[in-house]
Short mmCIF file of C-alpha atoms and ligand atoms in Angstrom, two decimals:
data_model
loop_
_atom_site.label_atom_id
_atom_site.label_comp_id
_atom_site.label_asym_id
_atom_site.label_seq_id
_atom_site.Cartn_x
_atom_site.Cartn_y
_atom_site.Cartn_z
CA UNK A 1 0.00 0.00 0.00
CA UNK A 2 2.60 2.55 1.10
CA UNK A 3 4.86 1.20 -1.61
CA UNK A 4 2.41 1.80 -4.43
CA UNK A 5 1.57 5.18 -2.95
CA UNK A 6 5.25 6.04 -3.01
CA UNK A 7 5.51 4.82 -6.58
CA UNK A 8 2.57 6.95 -7.66
CA UNK A 9 3.92 10.03 -5.88
CA UNK A 10 7.30 9.57 -7.47
CA UNK A 11 5.73 9.18 -10.91
CA UNK A 12 3.55 12.25 -10.42
CA UNK A 13 6.53 14.23 -9.17
CA UNK A 14 8.66 13.15 -12.09
CA UNK A 15 5.93 14.24 -14.50
CA UNK A 16 5.48 17.52 -12.70
CA UNK A 17 9.16 18.42 -12.89
CA UNK A 18 8.82 18.07 -16.67
CA UNK A 19 11.92 16.03 -17.16
CA UNK A 20 12.66 14.71 -20.60
CA UNK A 21 15.08 12.07 -19.42
CA UNK A 22 16.50 9.53 -21.76
CA UNK A 23 14.57 10.40 -24.89
CA UNK A 24 15.36 8.44 -28.05
CA UNK A 25 16.67 10.85 -30.63
CA UNK A 26 17.21 10.23 -34.30
CA UNK A 27 19.77 12.60 -35.81
CA UNK A 28 20.13 13.07 -39.56
CA UNK A 29 23.25 14.81 -40.87
CA UNK A 30 23.32 14.00 -44.56
CA UNK A 31 25.71 16.66 -45.88
CA UNK A 32 29.18 15.14 -46.44
CA UNK A 33 31.01 18.32 -45.46
CA UNK A 34 32.73 18.51 -42.12
CA UNK A 35 31.61 22.04 -41.28
CA UNK A 36 27.95 21.04 -41.76
CA UNK A 37 28.45 17.87 -39.73
CA UNK A 38 30.19 19.78 -36.96
CA UNK A 39 27.01 21.80 -36.33
CA UNK A 40 24.71 18.83 -35.95
CA UNK A 41 27.26 16.75 -34.10
CA UNK A 42 27.79 19.40 -31.41
CA UNK A 43 24.10 19.17 -30.53
CA UNK A 44 23.87 15.38 -30.87
CA UNK A 45 26.90 14.92 -28.60
CA UNK A 46 25.42 17.30 -26.02
CA UNK A 47 22.14 15.36 -26.05
CA UNK A 48 24.06 12.10 -25.56
CA UNK A 49 26.11 13.63 -22.72
CA UNK A 50 22.88 14.63 -21.01
CA UNK A 51 21.56 11.09 -21.02
CA UNK A 52 19.50 10.89 -24.21
CA UNK A 53 19.95 7.97 -26.61
CA UNK A 54 21.14 9.30 -29.96
CA UNK A 55 21.16 7.40 -33.25
CA UNK A 56 22.97 9.49 -35.84
CA UNK A 57 22.75 8.96 -39.59
CA UNK A 58 25.95 10.67 -40.75
CA UNK A 59 28.88 10.53 -43.18
CA UNK A 60 31.34 10.78 -40.27
CA UNK A 61 30.85 7.81 -37.92
CA UNK A 62 32.81 8.06 -34.67
CA UNK A 63 36.11 6.20 -34.54
CA UNK A 64 36.02 5.84 -30.76
CA UNK A 65 32.56 5.01 -29.42
CA UNK A 66 30.70 7.72 -27.49
CA UNK A 67 28.35 6.81 -24.65
CA UNK A 68 24.66 6.98 -25.67
CA UNK A 69 25.63 7.66 -29.31
CA UNK A 70 25.15 5.16 -32.14
CA UNK A 71 26.12 5.63 -35.79
CA UNK A 72 24.26 4.76 -38.97
CA UNK A 73 26.99 5.33 -41.51
CA UNK A 74 26.76 7.40 -44.70
CA UNK A 75 30.51 7.15 -45.26
CA UNK A 76 30.01 6.28 -48.92
CA UNK A 77 28.80 9.82 -49.60
CA UNK A 78 32.11 11.44 -48.67
CA UNK A 79 34.15 10.68 -51.83
CA UNK A 80 31.24 11.87 -53.97
CA UNK A 81 31.33 15.36 -52.48
CA UNK A 82 35.14 15.48 -52.27
CA UNK A 83 35.01 15.24 -56.06
CA UNK A 84 32.63 18.22 -56.27
CA UNK A 85 34.82 20.25 -53.93
CA UNK A 86 37.94 19.98 -56.11
CA UNK A 87 37.45 23.31 -57.78
CA UNK A 88 35.61 25.42 -55.25
CA UNK A 89 37.67 28.57 -55.89
CA UNK A 90 36.08 28.67 -59.35
CA UNK A 91 32.75 29.18 -57.56
CA UNK A 92 33.97 32.70 -56.73
CA UNK A 93 32.74 33.81 -60.14
CA UNK A 94 29.32 32.13 -59.73
CA UNK A 95 26.22 34.27 -59.91
CA UNK A 96 23.47 33.58 -57.34
CA UNK A 97 21.73 31.61 -60.08
CA UNK A 98 24.79 29.37 -60.61
CA UNK A 99 25.17 28.81 -56.88
CA UNK A 100 21.52 27.84 -56.54
CA UNK A 101 21.77 25.45 -59.46
CA UNK A 102 24.90 23.90 -57.98
CA UNK A 103 23.46 23.59 -54.46
CA UNK A 104 20.02 22.30 -55.49
CA UNK A 105 21.38 19.72 -57.92
CA UNK A 106 23.92 18.52 -55.38
CA UNK A 107 21.22 18.46 -52.69
CA UNK A 108 18.96 16.30 -54.84
CA UNK A 109 21.76 13.81 -55.41
CA UNK A 110 22.76 13.66 -51.75
CA UNK A 111 19.14 13.28 -50.59
CA UNK A 112 18.55 10.37 -52.96
CA UNK A 113 21.88 8.75 -52.03
CA UNK A 114 21.06 9.07 -48.33
CA UNK A 115 17.68 7.37 -48.71
CA UNK A 116 19.09 4.59 -50.86
CA UNK A 117 21.98 3.64 -48.54
CA UNK A 118 21.54 0.14 -47.17
CA UNK A 119 22.26 1.35 -43.62
CA UNK A 120 19.38 3.84 -43.86
CA UNK A 121 17.03 1.36 -45.53
CA UNK A 122 17.75 -1.16 -42.77
CA UNK A 123 16.89 1.43 -40.16
CA UNK A 124 13.67 2.39 -41.95
CA UNK A 125 12.61 -1.26 -42.09
CA UNK A 126 13.51 -1.92 -38.46
CA UNK A 127 11.05 -1.69 -35.58
CA UNK A 128 13.09 0.98 -33.78
CA UNK A 129 11.17 3.79 -32.12
CA UNK A 130 12.19 7.41 -31.51
CA UNK A 131 10.80 10.49 -29.81
CA UNK A 132 12.12 13.22 -32.08
CA UNK A 133 14.27 13.69 -35.16
CA UNK A 134 16.89 16.43 -35.38
CA UNK A 135 18.24 17.17 -38.84
CA UNK A 136 20.87 19.50 -40.18
CA UNK A 137 18.90 21.26 -42.89
CA UNK A 138 20.69 21.97 -46.13
CA UNK A 139 19.04 21.16 -49.47
CA UNK A 140 17.77 17.80 -48.08
CA UNK A 141 14.06 18.51 -47.43
CA UNK A 142 12.72 15.08 -48.50
CA UNK A 143 14.57 13.47 -45.60
CA UNK A 144 11.74 14.61 -43.30
CA UNK A 145 10.21 11.42 -44.73
CA UNK A 146 12.40 9.52 -42.26
CA UNK A 147 10.61 11.25 -39.37
CA UNK A 148 7.29 10.52 -41.00
CA UNK A 149 8.17 6.80 -41.09
CA UNK A 150 8.71 6.86 -37.31
CA UNK A 151 5.77 9.23 -36.68
CA UNK A 152 7.93 11.73 -34.79
CA UNK A 153 8.29 15.51 -34.83
CA UNK A 154 11.26 17.22 -36.49
CA UNK A 155 13.60 19.94 -35.24
CA UNK A 156 15.84 21.36 -37.94
CA UNK A 157 19.30 22.77 -37.35
CA UNK A 158 19.80 25.56 -39.85
CA UNK A 159 23.32 26.03 -41.21
CA UNK A 160 22.70 29.75 -41.87
CA UNK A 161 20.66 32.62 -40.51
CA UNK A 162 16.94 32.80 -41.33
CA UNK A 163 17.20 33.20 -45.08
CA UNK A 164 15.78 32.19 -48.44
CA UNK A 165 17.35 28.77 -47.77
CA UNK A 166 14.96 27.99 -44.92
CA UNK A 167 12.32 30.71 -44.40
CA UNK A 168 9.76 29.03 -46.68
CA UNK A 169 9.45 26.05 -44.32
CA UNK A 170 8.08 28.32 -41.58
CA UNK A 171 6.49 31.10 -43.64
CA UNK A 172 9.00 33.41 -41.99
CA UNK A 173 8.70 36.94 -43.38
CA UNK A 174 11.85 38.36 -45.00
CA UNK A 175 10.94 41.53 -46.93
CA UNK A 176 13.24 42.13 -49.89
CA UNK A 177 13.32 45.78 -48.84
CA UNK A 178 15.62 45.25 -45.88
CA UNK A 179 16.59 41.57 -45.65
CA UNK A 180 19.44 41.00 -48.11
CA UNK A 181 19.47 37.68 -49.96
CA UNK A 182 22.08 35.40 -48.46
CA UNK A 183 23.77 34.75 -51.82
CA UNK A 184 24.24 38.40 -52.73
CA UNK A 185 26.63 41.03 -51.45
CA UNK A 186 24.17 43.60 -50.12
CA UNK A 187 23.87 44.69 -46.51
CA UNK A 188 20.67 45.74 -44.77
CA UNK A 189 20.66 49.31 -46.13
CA UNK A 190 19.88 49.08 -49.83
CA UNK A 191 19.13 51.88 -52.25
CA UNK A 192 16.30 51.58 -54.78
CA UNK A 193 18.29 49.67 -57.41
CA UNK A 194 19.77 47.35 -54.83
CA UNK A 195 16.32 46.60 -53.44
CA UNK A 196 15.16 45.87 -56.96
CA UNK A 197 18.07 43.48 -57.49
CA UNK A 198 17.52 41.90 -54.08
CA UNK A 199 13.87 41.35 -54.96
CA UNK A 200 14.98 39.69 -58.19
CA UNK A 201 17.33 37.34 -56.29
CA UNK A 202 14.54 36.37 -53.92
CA UNK A 203 12.05 35.70 -56.69
CA UNK A 204 14.69 33.74 -58.63
CA UNK A 205 15.42 31.77 -55.48
CA UNK A 206 11.72 30.95 -54.99
CA UNK A 207 11.23 29.92 -58.61
CA UNK A 208 14.37 27.78 -58.74
CA UNK A 209 13.53 26.15 -55.42
CA UNK A 210 10.15 25.08 -56.82
CA UNK A 211 11.37 23.99 -60.24
CA UNK A 212 14.88 22.61 -59.73
CA UNK A 213 14.69 21.48 -56.13
CA UNK A 214 11.32 20.79 -54.52
CA UNK A 215 9.86 19.11 -57.60
CA UNK A 216 12.64 16.51 -57.38
CA UNK A 217 12.48 16.32 -53.57
CA UNK A 218 8.75 15.52 -53.84
CA UNK A 219 9.60 12.62 -56.16
CA UNK A 220 12.30 11.32 -53.82
CA UNK A 221 9.91 11.58 -50.87
CA UNK A 222 7.26 9.57 -52.73
CA UNK A 223 9.77 6.95 -53.85
CA UNK A 224 11.23 6.21 -50.42
CA UNK A 225 8.36 7.04 -48.07
CA UNK A 226 5.50 4.71 -48.73
CA UNK A 227 2.62 6.97 -47.78
CA UNK A 228 -0.41 8.74 -49.19
CA UNK A 229 0.87 12.05 -47.88
CA UNK A 230 2.88 14.50 -49.95
CA UNK A 231 6.24 16.00 -49.00
CA UNK A 232 4.54 19.36 -48.42
CA UNK A 233 2.22 17.87 -45.76
CA UNK A 234 5.22 16.74 -43.73
CA UNK A 235 7.70 19.50 -44.57
CA UNK A 236 5.39 22.37 -43.68
CA UNK A 237 4.63 20.62 -40.41
CA UNK A 238 8.20 20.64 -39.09
CA UNK A 239 8.19 21.78 -35.46
CA UNK A 240 11.11 24.17 -35.18
CA UNK A 241 14.39 25.37 -36.61
CA UNK A 242 17.43 26.38 -34.59
CA UNK A 243 19.43 28.78 -36.74
CA UNK A 244 23.18 29.32 -36.73
CA UNK A 245 22.90 33.06 -36.26
CA UNK A 246 22.69 35.77 -33.65
CA UNK A 247 22.24 39.56 -33.64
CA UNK A 248 25.87 39.90 -32.64
CA UNK A 249 26.86 38.56 -36.09
CA UNK A 250 23.77 38.97 -38.25
CA UNK A 251 21.30 41.79 -38.75
CA UNK A 252 18.25 42.09 -36.54
CA UNK A 253 15.80 40.01 -38.59
CA UNK A 254 12.18 38.91 -38.20
CA UNK A 255 11.74 35.43 -36.74
CA UNK A 256 8.49 33.54 -36.30
CA UNK A 257 8.46 31.81 -32.87
CA UNK A 258 9.38 28.45 -34.41
CA UNK A 259 12.74 29.84 -35.57
CA UNK A 260 15.19 30.37 -32.74
CA UNK A 261 18.71 31.78 -33.04
CA UNK A 262 21.40 29.69 -31.36
CA UNK A 263 24.50 31.06 -33.12
CA UNK A 264 27.65 30.41 -31.11
CA UNK A 265 26.48 26.99 -29.84
CA UNK A 266 29.15 25.15 -31.80
CA UNK A 267 32.01 26.89 -29.99
CA UNK A 268 33.54 24.71 -27.28
CA UNK A 269 35.31 25.89 -24.14
CA UNK A 270 39.01 26.27 -25.10
CA UNK A 271 41.03 23.06 -24.86
CA UNK A 272 44.72 22.72 -24.10
CA UNK A 273 46.84 23.48 -27.17
CA UNK A 274 49.54 21.11 -28.43
CA UNK A 275 52.80 22.10 -26.70
CA UNK A 276 54.65 23.42 -29.79
CA UNK A 277 51.70 25.59 -30.75
CA UNK A 278 51.28 26.87 -27.20
CA UNK A 279 54.97 27.85 -27.11
CA UNK A 280 54.76 29.48 -30.53
CA UNK A 281 51.76 31.60 -29.51
CA UNK A 282 53.15 32.46 -26.06
CA UNK A 283 56.48 33.59 -27.49
CA UNK A 284 55.04 35.75 -30.30
CA UNK A 285 54.96 38.91 -28.25
CA UNK A 286 54.32 41.11 -31.32
CA UNK A 287 51.19 39.10 -32.04
CA UNK A 288 50.06 36.36 -34.38
CA UNK A 289 47.85 36.50 -37.47
CA UNK A 290 45.90 33.30 -38.02
CA UNK A 291 45.24 32.43 -41.66
CA UNK A 292 42.81 29.71 -42.74
CA UNK A 293 40.43 29.30 -45.64
CA UNK A 294 38.28 26.77 -43.76
CA UNK A 295 37.79 23.06 -44.26
CA UNK A 296 36.20 23.01 -47.73
CA UNK A 297 38.52 25.38 -49.56
CA UNK A 298 42.09 24.20 -49.74
CA UNK A 299 44.80 26.87 -49.51
CA UNK A 300 46.87 24.86 -51.96
CA UNK A 301 44.25 25.50 -54.65
CA UNK A 302 45.00 29.23 -54.41
CA UNK A 303 46.59 30.58 -57.58
CA UNK A 304 50.38 30.77 -57.36
CA UNK A 305 50.20 34.51 -57.98
CA UNK A 306 47.86 35.03 -55.02
CA UNK A 307 50.00 32.82 -52.81
CA UNK A 308 53.14 34.82 -53.64
CA UNK A 309 51.35 38.11 -53.01
CA UNK A 310 50.33 36.80 -49.58
CA UNK A 311 53.86 35.67 -48.72
CA UNK A 312 55.41 39.00 -49.82
CA UNK A 313 53.02 41.01 -47.68
CA UNK A 314 53.60 38.69 -44.71
CA UNK A 315 57.37 39.20 -45.03
CA UNK A 316 56.85 42.92 -44.40
CA UNK A 317 55.13 42.66 -41.00
CA UNK A 318 56.68 42.05 -37.61
CA UNK A 319 53.84 39.80 -36.44
CA UNK A 320 54.01 36.03 -36.90
CA UNK A 321 51.60 34.32 -39.29
CA UNK A 322 50.10 30.91 -38.55
CA UNK A 323 48.90 29.56 -41.89
CA UNK A 324 46.72 26.48 -42.16
CA UNK A 325 48.10 25.10 -45.39
CA UNK A 326 47.86 21.57 -46.67
CA UNK A 327 51.38 21.28 -48.04
CA UNK A 328 54.97 22.47 -47.43
CA UNK A 329 55.78 26.12 -48.29
CA UNK A 330 59.55 26.10 -48.90
CA UNK A 331 59.79 29.79 -49.86
CA UNK A 332 57.84 31.08 -46.85
CA UNK A 333 59.46 33.98 -44.91
CA UNK A 334 60.77 33.31 -41.39
CA UNK A 335 57.71 34.71 -39.59
CA UNK A 336 55.30 32.29 -41.31
CA UNK A 337 54.51 28.99 -39.60
CA UNK A 338 52.65 26.46 -41.73
CA UNK A 339 50.49 23.76 -40.19
CA UNK A 340 48.34 21.20 -41.99
CA UNK A 341 45.65 21.46 -39.36
CA UNK A 342 45.02 24.10 -36.73
CA UNK A 343 42.69 23.83 -33.70
CA UNK A 344 41.06 27.06 -34.82
CA UNK A 345 38.83 27.81 -31.83
CA UNK A 346 41.61 27.19 -29.33
CA UNK A 347 44.06 29.35 -31.27
CA UNK A 348 41.54 32.21 -31.59
CA UNK A 349 41.14 32.05 -27.82
CA UNK A 350 44.86 32.87 -27.31
CA UNK A 351 45.41 36.51 -26.30
CA UNK A 352 48.35 36.99 -28.68
CA UNK A 353 46.20 36.36 -31.77
CA UNK A 354 45.67 39.83 -33.25
CA UNK A 355 43.78 39.12 -36.47
CA UNK A 356 42.25 36.33 -38.52
CA UNK A 357 42.57 36.12 -42.30
CA UNK A 358 39.54 34.06 -43.23
CA UNK A 359 37.29 33.08 -46.13
CA UNK A 360 34.40 34.41 -44.05
CA UNK A 361 32.65 31.09 -43.58
CA UNK A 362 29.82 31.41 -41.08
CA UNK A 363 31.41 29.19 -38.42
CA UNK A 364 34.73 31.02 -38.65
CA UNK A 365 32.94 34.36 -38.43
CA UNK A 366 31.05 33.25 -35.33
CA UNK A 367 34.23 31.93 -33.70
CA UNK A 368 36.14 35.12 -34.37
CA UNK A 369 33.36 37.23 -32.82
CA UNK A 370 33.08 34.78 -29.94
CA UNK A 371 36.77 35.30 -29.10
CA UNK A 372 36.90 38.95 -30.16
CA UNK A 373 39.42 38.82 -33.03
CA UNK A 374 39.06 41.17 -36.05
CA UNK A 375 39.01 39.73 -39.59
CA UNK A 376 40.55 40.24 -42.98
CA UNK A 377 37.94 38.54 -45.14
CA UNK A 378 38.77 36.91 -48.48
CA UNK A 379 35.30 35.63 -49.35
CA UNK A 380 35.00 33.03 -52.11
CA UNK A 381 31.46 31.70 -52.53
CA UNK A 382 28.06 30.84 -51.02
CA UNK A 383 27.28 32.98 -47.95
CA UNK A 384 30.90 34.10 -47.48
CA UNK A 385 30.44 37.37 -49.38
CA UNK A 386 27.44 38.40 -47.32
CA UNK A 387 29.17 37.36 -44.07
CA UNK A 388 32.22 39.51 -44.83
CA UNK A 389 30.09 42.44 -46.04
CA UNK A 390 28.18 42.21 -42.77
CA UNK A 391 31.34 42.06 -40.65
CA UNK A 392 32.75 45.07 -42.51
CA UNK A 393 29.50 46.94 -41.97
CA UNK A 394 29.74 46.19 -38.27
CA UNK A 395 33.26 47.59 -38.25
CA UNK A 396 35.36 44.57 -37.34
CA UNK A 397 36.51 43.39 -40.78
CA UNK A 398 38.16 44.59 -43.94
CA UNK A 399 37.24 42.82 -47.14
CA UNK A 400 39.76 41.76 -49.76
CA UNK A 401 37.81 40.20 -52.64
CA UNK A 402 39.61 37.19 -54.13
CA UNK A 403 39.78 38.88 -57.53
CA UNK A 404 41.56 41.92 -56.02
CA UNK A 405 44.06 39.94 -53.94
CA UNK A 406 47.46 41.62 -54.42
CA UNK A 407 50.50 42.47 -52.31
CA UNK A 408 49.44 46.13 -52.05
CA UNK A 409 45.85 45.41 -51.12
CA UNK A 410 46.83 42.84 -48.52
CA UNK A 411 49.54 45.06 -47.01
CA UNK A 412 46.97 47.82 -46.71
CA UNK A 413 44.51 45.44 -45.06
CA UNK A 414 47.13 44.14 -42.60
CA UNK A 415 48.21 47.64 -41.67
CA UNK A 416 44.60 48.70 -41.15
CA UNK A 417 43.63 45.70 -39.01
CA UNK A 418 46.83 45.70 -36.93
CA UNK A 419 47.26 49.42 -36.37
CA UNK A 420 43.75 50.87 -36.37
CA UNK A 421 42.25 50.03 -32.95
CA UNK A 422 38.64 50.50 -34.08
CA UNK A 423 38.37 46.96 -35.52
CA UNK A 424 39.43 45.34 -32.29
CA UNK A 425 37.16 47.62 -30.23
CA UNK A 426 34.18 46.82 -32.45
CA UNK A 427 34.74 43.07 -32.39
CA UNK A 428 35.13 43.12 -28.58
CA UNK A 429 31.80 44.92 -28.34
CA UNK A 430 30.17 42.36 -30.65
CA UNK A 431 31.69 39.62 -28.57
CA UNK A 432 30.11 41.03 -25.43
CA UNK A 433 26.72 41.04 -27.16
CA UNK A 434 27.21 37.42 -28.19
CA UNK A 435 27.90 36.36 -24.62
CA UNK A 436 25.12 38.43 -23.03
CA UNK A 437 22.08 36.13 -23.39
CA UNK A 438 19.62 34.48 -21.02
CA UNK A 439 20.71 30.93 -21.90
CA UNK A 440 23.98 29.71 -23.33
CA UNK A 441 23.20 28.87 -26.96
CA UNK A 442 23.93 25.14 -26.53
CA UNK A 443 21.59 25.07 -23.50
CA UNK A 444 18.94 26.86 -25.56
CA UNK A 445 19.32 24.24 -28.32
CA UNK A 446 18.75 21.38 -25.87
CA UNK A 447 15.92 23.25 -24.17
CA UNK A 448 13.96 23.69 -27.40
CA UNK A 449 14.51 20.11 -28.57
CA UNK A 450 13.23 18.84 -25.21
CA UNK A 451 10.33 21.31 -25.42
CA UNK A 452 9.29 19.76 -28.74
CA UNK A 453 9.44 16.27 -27.19
CA UNK A 454 7.47 17.36 -24.11
CA UNK A 455 4.75 18.97 -26.20
CA UNK A 456 4.33 16.30 -28.89
CA UNK A 457 5.75 18.36 -31.70
CA UNK A 458 4.84 21.75 -30.20
CA UNK A 459 2.07 22.49 -32.74
CA UNK A 460 1.39 25.78 -30.90
CA UNK A 461 4.41 27.22 -32.73
CA UNK A 462 3.00 26.57 -36.18
CA UNK A 463 1.86 29.89 -37.67
CA UNK A 464 -1.20 30.29 -39.87
CA UNK A 465 0.89 31.77 -42.68
CA UNK A 466 1.70 28.15 -43.57
CA UNK A 467 -1.95 27.50 -44.41
CA UNK A 468 -2.12 30.28 -46.99
CA UNK A 469 -1.08 30.26 -50.63
CA UNK A 470 1.96 32.47 -51.32
CA UNK A 471 -0.13 35.15 -53.02
CA UNK A 472 -2.51 35.24 -50.06
CA UNK A 473 0.36 35.53 -47.61
CA UNK A 474 1.75 38.51 -49.52
CA UNK A 475 -1.78 39.97 -49.77
CA UNK A 476 -1.53 39.93 -53.57
CA UNK A 477 -5.16 38.81 -53.78
CA UNK A 478 -6.20 41.73 -51.59
CA UNK A 479 -4.17 44.21 -53.66
CA UNK A 480 -5.60 42.72 -56.85
CA UNK A 481 -9.10 43.10 -55.45
CA UNK A 482 -8.46 46.70 -54.37
CA UNK A 483 -6.95 47.43 -57.78
CA UNK A 484 -10.03 45.98 -59.43
CA UNK A 485 -12.36 48.03 -57.21
CA UNK A 486 -10.35 51.14 -58.03
CA UNK A 487 -10.50 50.51 -61.76
CA UNK A 488 -14.24 49.79 -61.64
CA UNK A 489 -14.70 52.86 -59.42
CA UNK A 490 -12.86 55.06 -61.92
CA UNK A 491 -14.81 53.66 -64.85
CA UNK A 492 -18.13 54.22 -63.06
CA UNK A 493 -17.01 57.71 -62.03
CA UNK A 494 -16.10 58.70 -65.61
CA UNK A 495 -19.23 57.18 -67.11
CA UNK A 496 -21.36 59.06 -64.62
CA UNK A 497 -19.34 62.25 -65.14
CA UNK A 498 -19.79 61.94 -68.87
CA UNK A 499 -23.55 61.41 -68.47
CA UNK A 500 -23.85 64.47 -66.23
CA UNK A 501 -21.77 66.74 -68.46
CA UNK A 502 -23.63 65.62 -71.54
CA UNK A 503 -26.92 66.24 -69.72
CA UNK A 504 -25.80 69.75 -68.65
CA UNK A 505 -24.53 70.86 -72.04
CA UNK A 506 -27.28 69.41 -74.16
CA UNK A 507 -30.25 70.45 -71.96
CA UNK A 508 -30.93 73.90 -73.42
CA UNK A 509 -30.96 72.91 -77.11
CA UNK A 510 -33.26 69.97 -76.36
CA UNK A 511 -35.84 72.27 -74.79
CA UNK A 512 -35.79 74.75 -77.67
CA UNK A 513 -35.97 71.93 -80.12
CA UNK A 514 -39.02 70.61 -78.34
CA UNK A 515 -40.66 74.05 -78.39
CA UNK A 516 -39.99 74.51 -82.05
CA UNK A 517 -41.51 71.21 -82.84
CA UNK A 518 -44.77 72.13 -81.18
C1 LIG B 1 2.12 17.44 -37.78
O1 LIG B 1 2.71 17.59 -36.50
C2 LIG B 1 1.90 17.24 -35.41
C3 LIG B 1 2.68 17.50 -34.15
O2 LIG B 1 3.21 18.78 -34.13
C4 LIG B 1 1.50 15.79 -35.51
O3 LIG B 1 0.62 15.47 -34.46
C5 LIG B 1 0.85 15.51 -36.85
O4 LIG B 1 0.60 14.15 -37.01
C6 LIG B 1 1.74 15.99 -37.98
N1 LIG B 1 1.08 15.84 -39.27
C7 LIG B 1 1.69 15.35 -40.35
C8 LIG B 1 0.88 15.32 -41.59
O5 LIG B 1 2.83 14.96 -40.33
#
């Protein structure tokens, strides 16, 4: 009697404290690119550390097992994308249209390959159960079909800010008048012609998404998800998206409640540096410039001319340069240290690091703001141009477009970043904003995922904009109606006016005519 009473009280208490202990979480990270994986993995690992059971479908299975974390391998996708990445510097010349074509076509291939992997098919056919699916969202929409198979809600992890890449899933408003397209180079203040061009990019984006991308994703969904539902029924029912953005790095943008900014979550507390690197940084009393083009772009693919220009300008400064470069650099000046791999976050955390020469990838930009280091941005493709433009606008970066990379330009940029204190002051201020939030971003990520589990998909976050057609959402039908009323009104007005004037001017003669006739 007392025992069962105790049991009931404990159960009630446990329910009341709203714990989401030991949930079963399915993670889907389909993009075979380490920077994309890194985002999803940070959250999956945190969930596992906090006692949830994570099953992760990913191209990067763990070499040493992690507690509570199980892999479903997509390893076979890695060589396929490595091939595509061979000539990424060429993408510098891509127009937004080329980038979209590239990304959507690649996304369609990766989505189909993910579904067709034996490991994934085995999982889909198994009788496993899960409570929620988290998915790194990047041109892989049909994969929400996996969640549909297990009848579980979906939380997306967005690899960018709220943008044309993800807004449509949540009907999140992003007026072309002040939200620059993520593939362009505009910042939030656009003149008339820029707004016109921005509008064009957004419309192009919408049209290409429908024609090149979603049409194919709908087919893939149908082929691998044996259901009467359509992709749209499941996609536009996704619970939430956690975006890799924050006002400290991005503009202040509109967000519907189902889109939450968690930018900065991927940054780990600094770890101990390898001894040689620690000594190198400690002893560089004049300061160190870190140089890395990220994990996708390889420094060795830089044109020889650009590489020489970089080395010549480095030879002129008294600071040391730590260059992440994939091969030996025999003609490098004495102050340049080359390393094949650099623990970027831990190096940025070192007080002697004075500047970061970067491609302006989103993760690098967040890390540099996190640790308060100003940037020389050499953007190449995708969102890098907008990231660098944004950082320059916020006063903590100078931009050196790849096409303009020369000894003079780089020497100017180095001088500016090293000797003008405003960049460092601005980035420190941004850094303070990034750290001043009610919840640490990684805690916020876990909080919202658990919230979705606790509230069975959290349908209260779904906004009614998703139930409208696009022209209704933009009030085009209302404007069309008002336009029609105005046209009809004008026509009626002129017809009546004509009647009245003709009555006024023809009245007299009619009367006389009548009299005469009598
Ligand atoms: C949409 O999500 C809710 C939970 O948020 C779920 O109950 C419902 O079954 C989902 N509908 C579809 C069509 O997936």
